Tab-separated table of C-alpha atoms and ligand atoms in Angstrom:
chain	number	residue	atom	x	y	z
A	1	MET	CA	-19.274	-36.445	-14.231
A	2	PRO	CA	-20.720	-39.919	-14.971
A	3	ASP	CA	-22.423	-42.152	-12.420
A	4	ALA	CA	-21.548	-40.323	-9.222
A	5	THR	CA	-24.174	-40.342	-6.531
A	6	GLY	CA	-22.003	-39.671	-3.498
A	7	ASP	CA	-20.605	-36.321	-2.401
A	8	ALA	CA	-17.094	-37.646	-1.812
A	9	THR	CA	-16.844	-39.168	-5.295
A	10	ARG	CA	-18.241	-35.992	-6.801
A	11	ALA	CA	-15.797	-33.790	-4.867
A	12	ALA	CA	-12.849	-35.870	-6.071
A	13	HIS	CA	-13.871	-35.957	-9.751
A	14	ALA	CA	-16.159	-33.043	-10.605
A	15	GLY	CA	-14.915	-30.711	-13.306
A	16	LEU	CA	-12.053	-32.974	-14.387
A	17	PRO	CA	-11.704	-34.182	-17.985
A	18	ALA	CA	-12.490	-37.761	-19.044
A	19	ALA	CA	-9.472	-40.038	-18.721
A	20	GLU	CA	-7.216	-39.978	-21.757
A	21	PRO	CA	-4.030	-42.009	-22.090
A	22	PHE	CA	-0.929	-40.092	-21.114
A	23	ARG	CA	-2.834	-36.946	-20.129
A	24	PRO	CA	-2.884	-35.628	-16.529
A	25	PRO	CA	-6.042	-36.371	-14.499
A	26	MET	CA	-6.090	-32.718	-13.493
A	27	PRO	CA	-4.604	-30.325	-16.074
A	28	GLY	CA	-2.485	-27.532	-14.645
A	29	PRO	CA	-3.575	-23.888	-14.414
A	30	VAL	CA	-3.774	-22.074	-17.743
A	31	MET	CA	-1.678	-18.975	-17.140
A	32	SER	CA	-2.680	-16.868	-20.085
A	33	ALA	CA	-4.008	-13.319	-20.324
A	34	TYR	CA	-5.223	-13.798	-23.901
A	35	PHE	CA	-5.911	-16.580	-26.400
A	36	HIS	CA	-5.274	-16.772	-30.135
A	37	LEU	CA	-8.349	-15.240	-31.702
A	38	PRO	CA	-8.524	-15.090	-35.475
A	39	GLY	CA	-11.403	-13.304	-37.218
A	40	ASP	CA	-14.921	-12.894	-35.807
A	41	PRO	CA	-14.818	-13.383	-31.994
A	42	THR	CA	-18.527	-14.291	-31.730
A	43	GLY	CA	-18.917	-17.548	-29.819
A	44	ALA	CA	-15.208	-17.920	-29.075
A	45	PRO	CA	-14.931	-19.943	-25.845
A	46	TYR	CA	-11.719	-18.209	-24.828
A	47	ALA	CA	-10.647	-14.805	-26.037
A	48	TYR	CA	-9.358	-12.661	-23.183
A	49	GLY	CA	-8.470	-13.534	-19.592
A	50	ARG	CA	-10.905	-11.076	-17.981
A	51	GLU	CA	-13.825	-12.837	-19.690
A	52	THR	CA	-13.062	-16.558	-19.450
A	53	ASN	CA	-10.284	-19.028	-18.711
A	54	PRO	CA	-10.220	-22.853	-19.060
A	55	THR	CA	-9.125	-23.257	-15.428
A	56	TRP	CA	-12.210	-21.285	-14.325
A	57	THR	CA	-14.395	-23.427	-16.560
A	58	ALA	CA	-13.175	-26.578	-14.825
A	59	LEU	CA	-13.880	-25.205	-11.333
A	60	GLU	CA	-17.191	-23.654	-12.398
A	61	THR	CA	-18.320	-27.041	-13.716
A	62	ALA	CA	-17.307	-28.625	-10.409
A	63	VAL	CA	-19.013	-25.984	-8.247
A	64	ALA	CA	-22.235	-26.348	-10.247
A	65	GLU	CA	-22.163	-30.124	-9.740
A	66	LEU	CA	-21.548	-29.836	-6.012
A	67	GLU	CA	-24.195	-27.150	-5.446
A	68	SER	CA	-26.770	-28.970	-7.598
A	69	PRO	CA	-26.061	-32.674	-8.048
A	70	GLY	CA	-28.256	-34.313	-10.645
A	71	GLU	CA	-29.881	-31.070	-11.814
A	72	PRO	CA	-28.065	-28.871	-14.346
A	73	ALA	CA	-26.643	-25.711	-12.879
A	74	HIS	CA	-24.176	-22.977	-13.803
A	75	ALA	CA	-21.493	-21.189	-11.820
A	76	ALA	CA	-19.114	-18.261	-12.047
A	77	VAL	CA	-15.953	-17.941	-9.973
A	78	PHE	CA	-14.647	-14.665	-8.597
A	79	ALA	CA	-11.571	-13.034	-7.087
A	80	SER	CA	-13.089	-13.237	-3.575
A	81	GLY	CA	-16.312	-13.870	-1.750
A	82	MET	CA	-17.076	-10.150	-1.695
A	83	ALA	CA	-16.532	-9.961	-5.458
A	84	ALA	CA	-19.182	-12.678	-5.832
A	85	VAL	CA	-21.576	-10.963	-3.399
A	86	ALA	CA	-21.137	-7.635	-5.194
A	87	ALA	CA	-21.743	-9.242	-8.603
A	88	VAL	CA	-25.124	-10.552	-7.431
A	89	LEU	CA	-26.187	-7.322	-5.716
A	90	PHE	CA	-24.963	-4.914	-8.386
A	91	GLY	CA	-25.799	-7.278	-11.238
A	92	HIS	CA	-29.415	-7.769	-10.176
A	93	LEU	CA	-30.453	-4.579	-8.365
A	94	ARG	CA	-31.400	-1.284	-9.980
A	95	PRO	CA	-32.290	2.153	-8.532
A	96	GLY	CA	-35.695	1.928	-6.898
A	97	ASP	CA	-35.299	-1.774	-5.978
A	98	THR	CA	-35.398	-3.104	-2.419
A	99	VAL	CA	-33.133	-5.796	-1.006
A	100	VAL	CA	-33.637	-7.586	2.330
A	101	VAL	CA	-30.402	-8.588	4.097
A	102	PRO	CA	-29.649	-10.217	7.458
A	103	SER	CA	-28.856	-7.709	10.219
A	104	ASP	CA	-26.657	-10.318	11.921
A	105	GLY	CA	-24.825	-11.677	8.858
A	106	TYR	CA	-21.421	-10.963	7.379
A	107	HIS	CA	-20.800	-7.257	7.650
A	108	GLY	CA	-19.309	-6.902	4.191
A	109	VAL	CA	-22.878	-7.152	2.898
A	110	HIS	CA	-23.839	-4.131	5.010
A	111	GLN	CA	-20.905	-2.153	3.640
A	112	LEU	CA	-22.057	-2.976	0.118
A	113	GLY	CA	-25.583	-2.077	1.193
A	114	ASP	CA	-24.357	1.421	2.049
A	115	ARG	CA	-23.015	1.753	-1.514
A	116	LEU	CA	-26.273	0.397	-2.940
A	117	GLY	CA	-28.161	3.000	-0.911
A	118	GLU	CA	-26.146	5.735	-2.618
A	119	PHE	CA	-27.331	4.323	-5.960
A	120	GLY	CA	-30.990	4.436	-4.975
A	121	VAL	CA	-31.514	0.885	-3.692
A	122	THR	CA	-33.406	0.457	-0.414
A	123	VAL	CA	-31.759	-1.971	2.018
A	124	ARG	CA	-33.915	-3.569	4.729
A	125	GLN	CA	-32.120	-5.407	7.542
A	126	VAL	CA	-33.865	-8.242	9.395
A	127	ALA	CA	-32.418	-10.718	11.917
A	128	THR	CA	-31.788	-14.216	10.557
A	129	ALA	CA	-34.008	-15.907	13.147
A	130	ASP	CA	-36.881	-13.422	12.654
A	131	THR	CA	-39.029	-15.272	10.112
A	132	GLU	CA	-42.044	-12.998	10.577
A	133	GLY	CA	-39.844	-9.955	10.036
A	134	GLN	CA	-38.358	-11.449	6.867
A	135	LEU	CA	-41.803	-12.246	5.477
A	136	ALA	CA	-43.017	-8.730	6.213
A	137	ALA	CA	-39.907	-7.225	4.611
A	138	LEU	CA	-40.537	-9.110	1.360
A	139	ALA	CA	-43.278	-6.677	0.342
A	140	ASP	CA	-42.193	-4.989	-2.914
A	141	ALA	CA	-38.679	-6.397	-2.569
A	142	ARG	CA	-36.587	-7.531	-5.524
A	143	LEU	CA	-34.060	-9.730	-3.674
A	144	LEU	CA	-33.961	-11.612	-0.361
A	145	TRP	CA	-30.403	-12.265	0.878
A	146	LEU	CA	-30.039	-15.040	3.464
A	147	GLU	CA	-27.056	-16.297	5.433
A	148	THR	CA	-27.600	-19.453	7.456
A	149	PRO	CA	-25.950	-20.179	9.811
A	150	ALA	CA	-25.193	-16.479	10.109
A	151	ASN	CA	-21.639	-15.347	10.730
A	152	PRO	CA	-20.792	-14.761	13.550
A	153	GLY	CA	-23.888	-15.303	15.740
A	154	LEU	CA	-24.813	-18.678	14.152
A	155	ASP	CA	-28.589	-18.188	14.097
A	156	THR	CA	-30.361	-20.114	11.335
A	157	CYS	CA	-33.376	-19.663	9.059
A	158	ASP	CA	-35.548	-22.052	7.035
A	159	ILE	CA	-34.386	-21.602	3.435
A	160	ARG	CA	-37.228	-23.598	1.880
A	161	ALA	CA	-40.003	-21.784	3.744
A	162	LEU	CA	-38.558	-18.365	2.933
A	163	ALA	CA	-37.786	-19.276	-0.689
A	164	ASP	CA	-41.384	-20.496	-1.176
A	165	ALA	CA	-42.758	-17.273	0.284
A	166	ALA	CA	-40.389	-15.185	-1.817
A	167	ARG	CA	-41.288	-17.015	-5.021
A	168	GLU	CA	-45.017	-16.367	-4.439
A	169	ARG	CA	-44.172	-12.658	-4.233
A	170	GLY	CA	-41.788	-12.671	-7.221
A	171	VAL	CA	-38.732	-12.010	-5.057
A	172	LEU	CA	-35.347	-13.553	-5.938
A	173	VAL	CA	-33.542	-15.442	-3.174
A	174	ALA	CA	-29.761	-15.624	-2.746
A	175	VAL	CA	-28.144	-17.617	0.063
A	176	ASP	CA	-24.618	-17.043	1.335
A	177	ASN	CA	-23.422	-20.656	1.621
A	178	THR	CA	-19.884	-19.842	2.795
A	179	LEU	CA	-20.028	-21.431	6.222
A	180	PRO	CA	-21.752	-24.729	5.322
A	181	THR	CA	-20.051	-25.244	1.916
A	182	PRO	CA	-22.006	-27.144	-0.774
A	183	LEU	CA	-21.348	-30.397	1.064
A	184	GLY	CA	-23.026	-29.088	4.199
A	185	GLN	CA	-26.049	-27.347	2.661
A	186	ARG	CA	-27.535	-26.994	-0.826
A	187	PRO	CA	-29.580	-23.813	-1.116
A	188	LEU	CA	-30.562	-24.486	-4.750
A	189	GLU	CA	-32.198	-27.789	-3.755
A	190	LEU	CA	-34.048	-25.883	-1.030
A	191	GLY	CA	-35.548	-23.447	-3.536
A	192	ALA	CA	-33.046	-20.575	-3.570
A	193	ASP	CA	-32.308	-18.964	-6.924
A	194	LEU	CA	-28.646	-18.288	-6.231
A	195	SER	CA	-26.052	-19.838	-3.942
A	196	VAL	CA	-23.155	-17.493	-3.246
A	197	ALA	CA	-19.994	-18.235	-1.285
A	198	SER	CA	-16.589	-17.124	-0.239
A	199	GLY	CA	-14.379	-19.965	-1.422
A	200	THR	CA	-11.678	-18.433	0.756
A	201	LYS	CA	-13.105	-20.262	3.762
A	202	GLY	CA	-14.082	-23.924	4.042
A	203	PHE	CA	-14.450	-24.566	0.327
A	204	SER	CA	-10.736	-24.123	-0.447
A	205	GLY	CA	-9.924	-24.752	3.200
A	206	HIS	CA	-6.170	-24.259	3.364
A	207	GLY	CA	-6.011	-20.533	3.998
A	208	ASP	CA	-3.921	-19.920	0.881
A	209	VAL	CA	-6.530	-18.682	-1.584
A	210	LEU	CA	-9.012	-15.815	-1.941
A	211	LEU	CA	-11.958	-16.914	-4.067
A	212	GLY	CA	-15.709	-16.585	-4.472
A	213	TYR	CA	-18.459	-18.139	-6.539
A	214	VAL	CA	-22.088	-17.819	-7.574
A	215	ALA	CA	-24.127	-20.879	-8.596
A	216	THR	CA	-27.655	-21.077	-10.012
A	217	ARG	CA	-29.907	-23.441	-11.951
A	218	ASP	CA	-31.159	-20.537	-14.060
A	219	ALA	CA	-28.602	-19.520	-16.708
A	220	ALA	CA	-30.429	-16.213	-17.212
A	221	LEU	CA	-29.665	-15.247	-13.610
A	222	LEU	CA	-25.958	-15.803	-14.141
A	223	GLY	CA	-25.800	-13.476	-17.163
A	224	PRO	CA	-25.779	-10.156	-15.246
A	225	VAL	CA	-23.418	-11.686	-12.690
A	226	ARG	CA	-20.864	-12.648	-15.337
A	227	THR	CA	-21.257	-9.283	-17.044
A	228	TRP	CA	-20.528	-7.513	-13.759
A	229	ARG	CA	-17.433	-9.716	-13.283
A	230	SER	CA	-16.070	-8.817	-16.710
A	231	CYS	CA	-16.909	-5.117	-16.338
A	232	VAL	CA	-15.131	-4.646	-13.032
A	233	GLY	CA	-12.498	-7.344	-13.549
A	234	ALA	CA	-13.246	-9.151	-10.278
A	235	VAL	CA	-11.596	-12.267	-11.659
A	236	PRO	CA	-9.707	-15.007	-9.824
A	237	GLY	CA	-6.162	-15.863	-10.844
A	238	PRO	CA	-5.745	-19.209	-12.632
A	239	MET	CA	-3.421	-20.412	-9.858
A	240	GLU	CA	-5.941	-19.633	-7.099
A	241	THR	CA	-8.687	-21.262	-9.118
A	242	TRP	CA	-6.586	-24.383	-9.648
A	243	LEU	CA	-5.595	-24.581	-5.966
A	244	ALA	CA	-9.243	-24.417	-4.928
A	245	HIS	CA	-10.168	-27.130	-7.405
A	246	ARG	CA	-7.319	-29.346	-6.267
A	247	GLY	CA	-8.309	-28.876	-2.610
A	248	MET	CA	-11.965	-29.681	-3.339
A	249	ALA	CA	-11.234	-33.412	-3.332
A	250	THR	CA	-10.587	-33.321	0.415
A	251	LEU	CA	-13.568	-31.100	1.288
A	252	PRO	CA	-15.693	-34.067	2.475
A	253	LEU	CA	-12.895	-35.245	4.779
A	254	ARG	CA	-12.171	-31.771	6.087
A	255	LEU	CA	-15.808	-30.933	6.680
A	256	GLU	CA	-16.485	-34.206	8.460
A	257	ARG	CA	-13.490	-33.766	10.742
A	258	GLN	CA	-14.157	-30.063	11.412
A	259	SER	CA	-17.781	-30.800	12.252
A	260	ALA	CA	-16.871	-33.655	14.620
A	261	ASN	CA	-14.180	-31.550	16.309
A	262	ALA	CA	-16.506	-28.547	16.596
A	263	LEU	CA	-19.228	-30.630	18.238
A	264	ALA	CA	-16.733	-32.090	20.711
A	265	ILE	CA	-15.442	-28.621	21.643
A	266	ALA	CA	-18.948	-27.163	21.904
A	267	ARG	CA	-19.926	-30.001	24.266
A	268	ARG	CA	-16.835	-29.386	26.381
A	269	LEU	CA	-17.576	-25.656	26.522
A	270	LEU	CA	-21.106	-26.409	27.719
A	271	GLU	CA	-19.674	-28.454	30.591
A	272	ARG	CA	-17.569	-25.544	31.803
A	273	GLY	CA	-19.093	-22.952	34.090
A	274	ASP	CA	-16.970	-20.048	32.906
A	275	VAL	CA	-18.305	-19.449	29.368
A	276	ALA	CA	-21.744	-18.205	28.334
A	277	ASP	CA	-23.904	-18.497	25.223
A	278	VAL	CA	-22.183	-21.471	23.611
A	279	ARG	CA	-23.516	-21.628	20.063
A	280	TYR	CA	-23.099	-24.441	17.557
A	281	PRO	CA	-25.902	-25.475	15.179
A	282	GLY	CA	-24.958	-29.123	15.695
A	283	LEU	CA	-25.741	-29.012	19.422
A	284	PRO	CA	-29.203	-30.496	19.997
A	285	GLY	CA	-30.027	-27.714	22.467
A	286	ASP	CA	-28.916	-24.864	20.184
A	287	PRO	CA	-31.697	-22.419	19.205
A	288	GLY	CA	-30.767	-22.942	15.526
A	289	HIS	CA	-30.490	-26.723	15.680
A	290	ALA	CA	-33.933	-27.831	14.492
A	291	VAL	CA	-33.735	-25.729	11.318
A	292	ALA	CA	-30.078	-26.634	10.762
A	293	ALA	CA	-30.730	-30.354	11.195
A	294	ALA	CA	-33.536	-30.215	8.622
A	295	GLN	CA	-31.481	-28.532	5.900
A	296	MET	CA	-27.808	-29.211	6.633
A	297	SER	CA	-25.888	-32.445	6.196
A	298	ALA	CA	-22.893	-31.215	8.223
A	299	PHE	CA	-22.849	-28.364	10.710
A	300	GLY	CA	-19.383	-27.021	9.923
A	301	GLY	CA	-16.493	-25.946	12.082
A	302	VAL	CA	-17.578	-22.617	13.582
A	303	VAL	CA	-18.439	-22.419	17.294
A	304	SER	CA	-19.032	-19.261	19.281
A	305	PHE	CA	-19.148	-18.445	22.975
A	306	THR	CA	-18.904	-15.430	25.242
A	307	LEU	CA	-16.453	-14.628	28.030
A	308	PRO	CA	-17.305	-12.037	30.700
A	309	ASP	CA	-15.540	-9.110	29.030
A	310	ARG	CA	-12.826	-7.938	26.647
A	311	ALA	CA	-10.001	-8.546	29.153
A	312	HIS	CA	-11.058	-12.169	29.715
A	313	ALA	CA	-11.335	-12.742	25.964
A	314	GLU	CA	-7.905	-11.246	25.260
A	315	ARG	CA	-6.314	-13.325	28.022
A	316	PHE	CA	-7.973	-16.453	26.643
A	317	LEU	CA	-6.722	-15.821	23.100
A	318	ALA	CA	-3.203	-15.054	24.307
A	319	ALA	CA	-3.120	-18.302	26.303
A	320	LEU	CA	-4.011	-20.550	23.343
A	321	ARG	CA	-1.069	-22.543	21.972
A	322	VAL	CA	-2.493	-24.761	19.221
A	323	ILE	CA	-5.336	-22.505	18.117
A	324	GLY	CA	-4.118	-19.347	16.383
A	325	GLU	CA	-5.583	-15.842	16.624
A	326	ALA	CA	-6.780	-14.818	13.172
A	327	THR	CA	-9.851	-13.570	11.341
A	328	SER	CA	-11.079	-16.251	9.020
A	329	PHE	CA	-12.778	-19.631	9.312
A	330	GLY	CA	-13.185	-22.991	7.627
A	331	GLY	CA	-9.457	-23.758	7.325
A	332	VAL	CA	-7.487	-26.840	8.275
A	333	ARG	CA	-5.831	-25.010	11.197
A	334	SER	CA	-7.982	-23.896	14.109
A	335	MET	CA	-8.224	-20.182	14.807
A	336	ALA	CA	-10.157	-17.876	17.079
A	337	GLU	CA	-10.780	-14.192	17.457
A	338	ARG	CA	-12.533	-11.685	19.671
A	339	ARG	CA	-15.039	-10.606	17.116
A	340	ALA	CA	-15.933	-7.223	18.597
A	341	ARG	CA	-12.358	-6.023	18.064
A	342	TRP	CA	-13.404	-4.744	14.669
A	343	THR	CA	-15.880	-2.221	16.022
A	344	GLU	CA	-14.458	-1.018	19.278
A	345	PRO	CA	-12.587	2.248	19.662
A	346	PRO	CA	-8.808	1.825	19.609
A	347	ALA	CA	-7.304	1.827	23.106
A	348	GLY	CA	-6.847	5.279	24.572
A	349	PRO	CA	-8.711	7.761	22.339
A	350	THR	CA	-10.896	10.405	23.851
A	351	PRO	CA	-14.569	10.210	22.983
A	352	GLY	CA	-15.657	12.402	20.100
A	353	ASP	CA	-12.518	12.079	17.968
A	354	GLY	CA	-13.898	9.483	15.701
A	355	ALA	CA	-13.275	6.575	18.059
A	356	GLY	CA	-15.454	3.639	17.244
A	357	GLU	CA	-15.465	4.158	13.533
A	358	VAL	CA	-13.607	1.489	11.634
A	359	SER	CA	-12.856	2.404	8.059
A	360	ALA	CA	-12.370	-0.168	5.348
A	361	ALA	CA	-8.686	0.764	5.340
A	362	ASP	CA	-8.407	-0.167	9.015
A	363	ASP	CA	-9.974	-3.516	8.294
A	364	PRO	CA	-8.160	-4.977	5.335
A	365	ALA	CA	-9.398	-8.462	6.065
A	366	GLY	CA	-12.916	-7.180	5.450
A	367	ALA	CA	-13.833	-8.969	8.609
A	368	HIS	CA	-15.532	-5.816	9.790
A	369	PRO	CA	-17.819	-5.856	12.535
A	370	ALA	CA	-20.049	-7.648	14.511
A	371	ALA	CA	-21.455	-4.627	16.238
A	372	GLN	CA	-24.126	-6.965	17.515
A	373	VAL	CA	-21.741	-9.143	19.538
A	374	PRO	CA	-20.596	-8.396	23.108
A	375	PRO	CA	-16.939	-7.514	23.901
A	376	GLY	CA	-16.158	-11.021	25.200
A	377	PHE	CA	-17.632	-12.836	22.167
A	378	ILE	CA	-15.240	-15.429	20.699
A	379	ARG	CA	-15.620	-16.904	17.227
A	380	LEU	CA	-13.757	-20.199	17.116
A	381	SER	CA	-13.070	-21.838	13.771
A	382	VAL	CA	-12.275	-25.473	14.388
A	383	GLY	CA	-9.759	-27.149	12.101
A	384	ILE	CA	-8.769	-30.723	11.424
A	385	GLU	CA	-6.298	-31.235	14.281
A	386	ASP	CA	-6.866	-33.920	16.927
A	387	ALA	CA	-9.950	-33.134	18.985
A	388	ALA	CA	-8.154	-34.024	22.216
A	389	ASP	CA	-5.409	-31.469	21.510
A	390	LEU	CA	-7.929	-28.754	20.699
A	391	ILE	CA	-10.010	-29.441	23.783
A	392	ALA	CA	-6.872	-29.461	25.942
A	393	ASP	CA	-5.825	-26.123	24.411
A	394	VAL	CA	-9.223	-24.532	25.088
A	395	ASP	CA	-9.364	-25.960	28.617
A	396	ARG	CA	-5.865	-24.806	29.476
A	397	ALA	CA	-6.457	-21.322	28.063
A	398	LEU	CA	-9.745	-20.961	29.953
A	399	ASP	CA	-8.105	-22.177	33.181
A	400	GLU	CA	-5.262	-19.691	32.743
A	401	THR	CA	-7.769	-16.941	32.032
A	402	ALA	CA	-9.665	-17.737	35.211
A	403	ARG	CA	-6.453	-17.847	37.287
A	404	SER	CA	-5.170	-14.531	35.976
A	405	ALA	CA	-8.540	-12.939	36.716
A	406	ASP	CA	-8.270	-13.948	40.431
B	1	PLP	C1	-20.313	-15.338	5.281
B	1	PLP	C2	-19.290	-14.620	4.467
B	1	PLP	N1	-19.602	-14.238	3.220
B	1	PLP	C3	-18.706	-13.596	2.442
B	1	PLP	C4	-17.451	-13.294	2.905
B	1	PLP	C5	-16.477	-12.543	2.026
B	1	PLP	O1	-15.486	-13.415	1.570
B	1	PLP	P1	-14.029	-12.940	1.082
B	1	PLP	O2	-13.250	-12.593	2.310
B	1	PLP	O3	-13.506	-14.130	0.345
B	1	PLP	O4	-14.228	-11.760	0.206
B	1	PLP	C6	-17.074	-13.661	4.201
B	1	PLP	C7	-15.738	-13.334	4.715
B	1	PLP	O5	-15.457	-13.508	5.888
B	1	PLP	C8	-18.025	-14.343	5.004
B	1	PLP	O6	-17.744	-14.708	6.249
């Protein structure tokens, strides 16, 4: 896109065609499974809908511009965030390779790690805030996977320092950029090889789309990722792709509002005596703040805190009126959940009958666990509503929780 230096201009225009009289500024989704293809298919831009689609091309161009303004980059869009994560891991790892992943990051990566293990890949888990541990784990590794801030605990790590160390050792670095979005953090500018995200969350932001993407400045790194996408058919629908692209124009506004609201709620939570471990990377006193402030331009809408136990957390969630109970984040509507619900035994079972094991089928949202979080841990995804209404909702629900505990 010509002459754009600001994120908001870029978000509104990236990936759209040059203005032409009587043509739409944003062409509609191309709903086609195949394209006319006479003769030799070599070099055909569009042949079959599992390989390429013009609506993907538009969003891929936009994602590349947002993740890497001013420096050429390439992107591939996927059916979901996990489809994008899997394309990087299975596209780039081979039997005998080692991958280092965060022990406290999105659990879907651990589930994939189990599959990778079955194919002869060694998976090392290290906590996001444990820089020494990450450096040590790089020995003989092929890929370092980072997630900062990590979901759900919100610890951070220094992407540039780790990417520099990884490069010296010939290790590829991929960063899950789901929570910050490309307007909140740019891993490629910080030295990462690949930026990977679930577009389902803040990027598309309206809770109506499942999507993922991979972006890189190195076209050769995208090759195996695209090949994996075509092989397994992990492709996004044209309508989803178009919706995400359309919504991208408001990402700067949404992110700004979510970040401001999240900071206001985090501050309010700190003032209250009845919640523990308030975490938000935008809080100056947060353990992850210094690193976050150095590499993020917005801290996003996810706040976490801990109530005394499961009963308190369930009462709190039931008492909320504006904030919904759901398992996602980054959307326009605020939502919260008791994160440990994904790992705990269902109510009532006797020990030893499999209680405590959550199968993928039991967890269709793929939200899977947070085994590392205590029973009263709340992940709060702050939306774009009025801050005063959200704070009042949280205050009222916490007051009701305290009263019903008396
Ligand atoms: C950090 C992170 N990465 C990846 C994913 C997977 O995204 P999706 O649900 O779109 O497959 C999630 C989903 O919650 C996530 O939180």
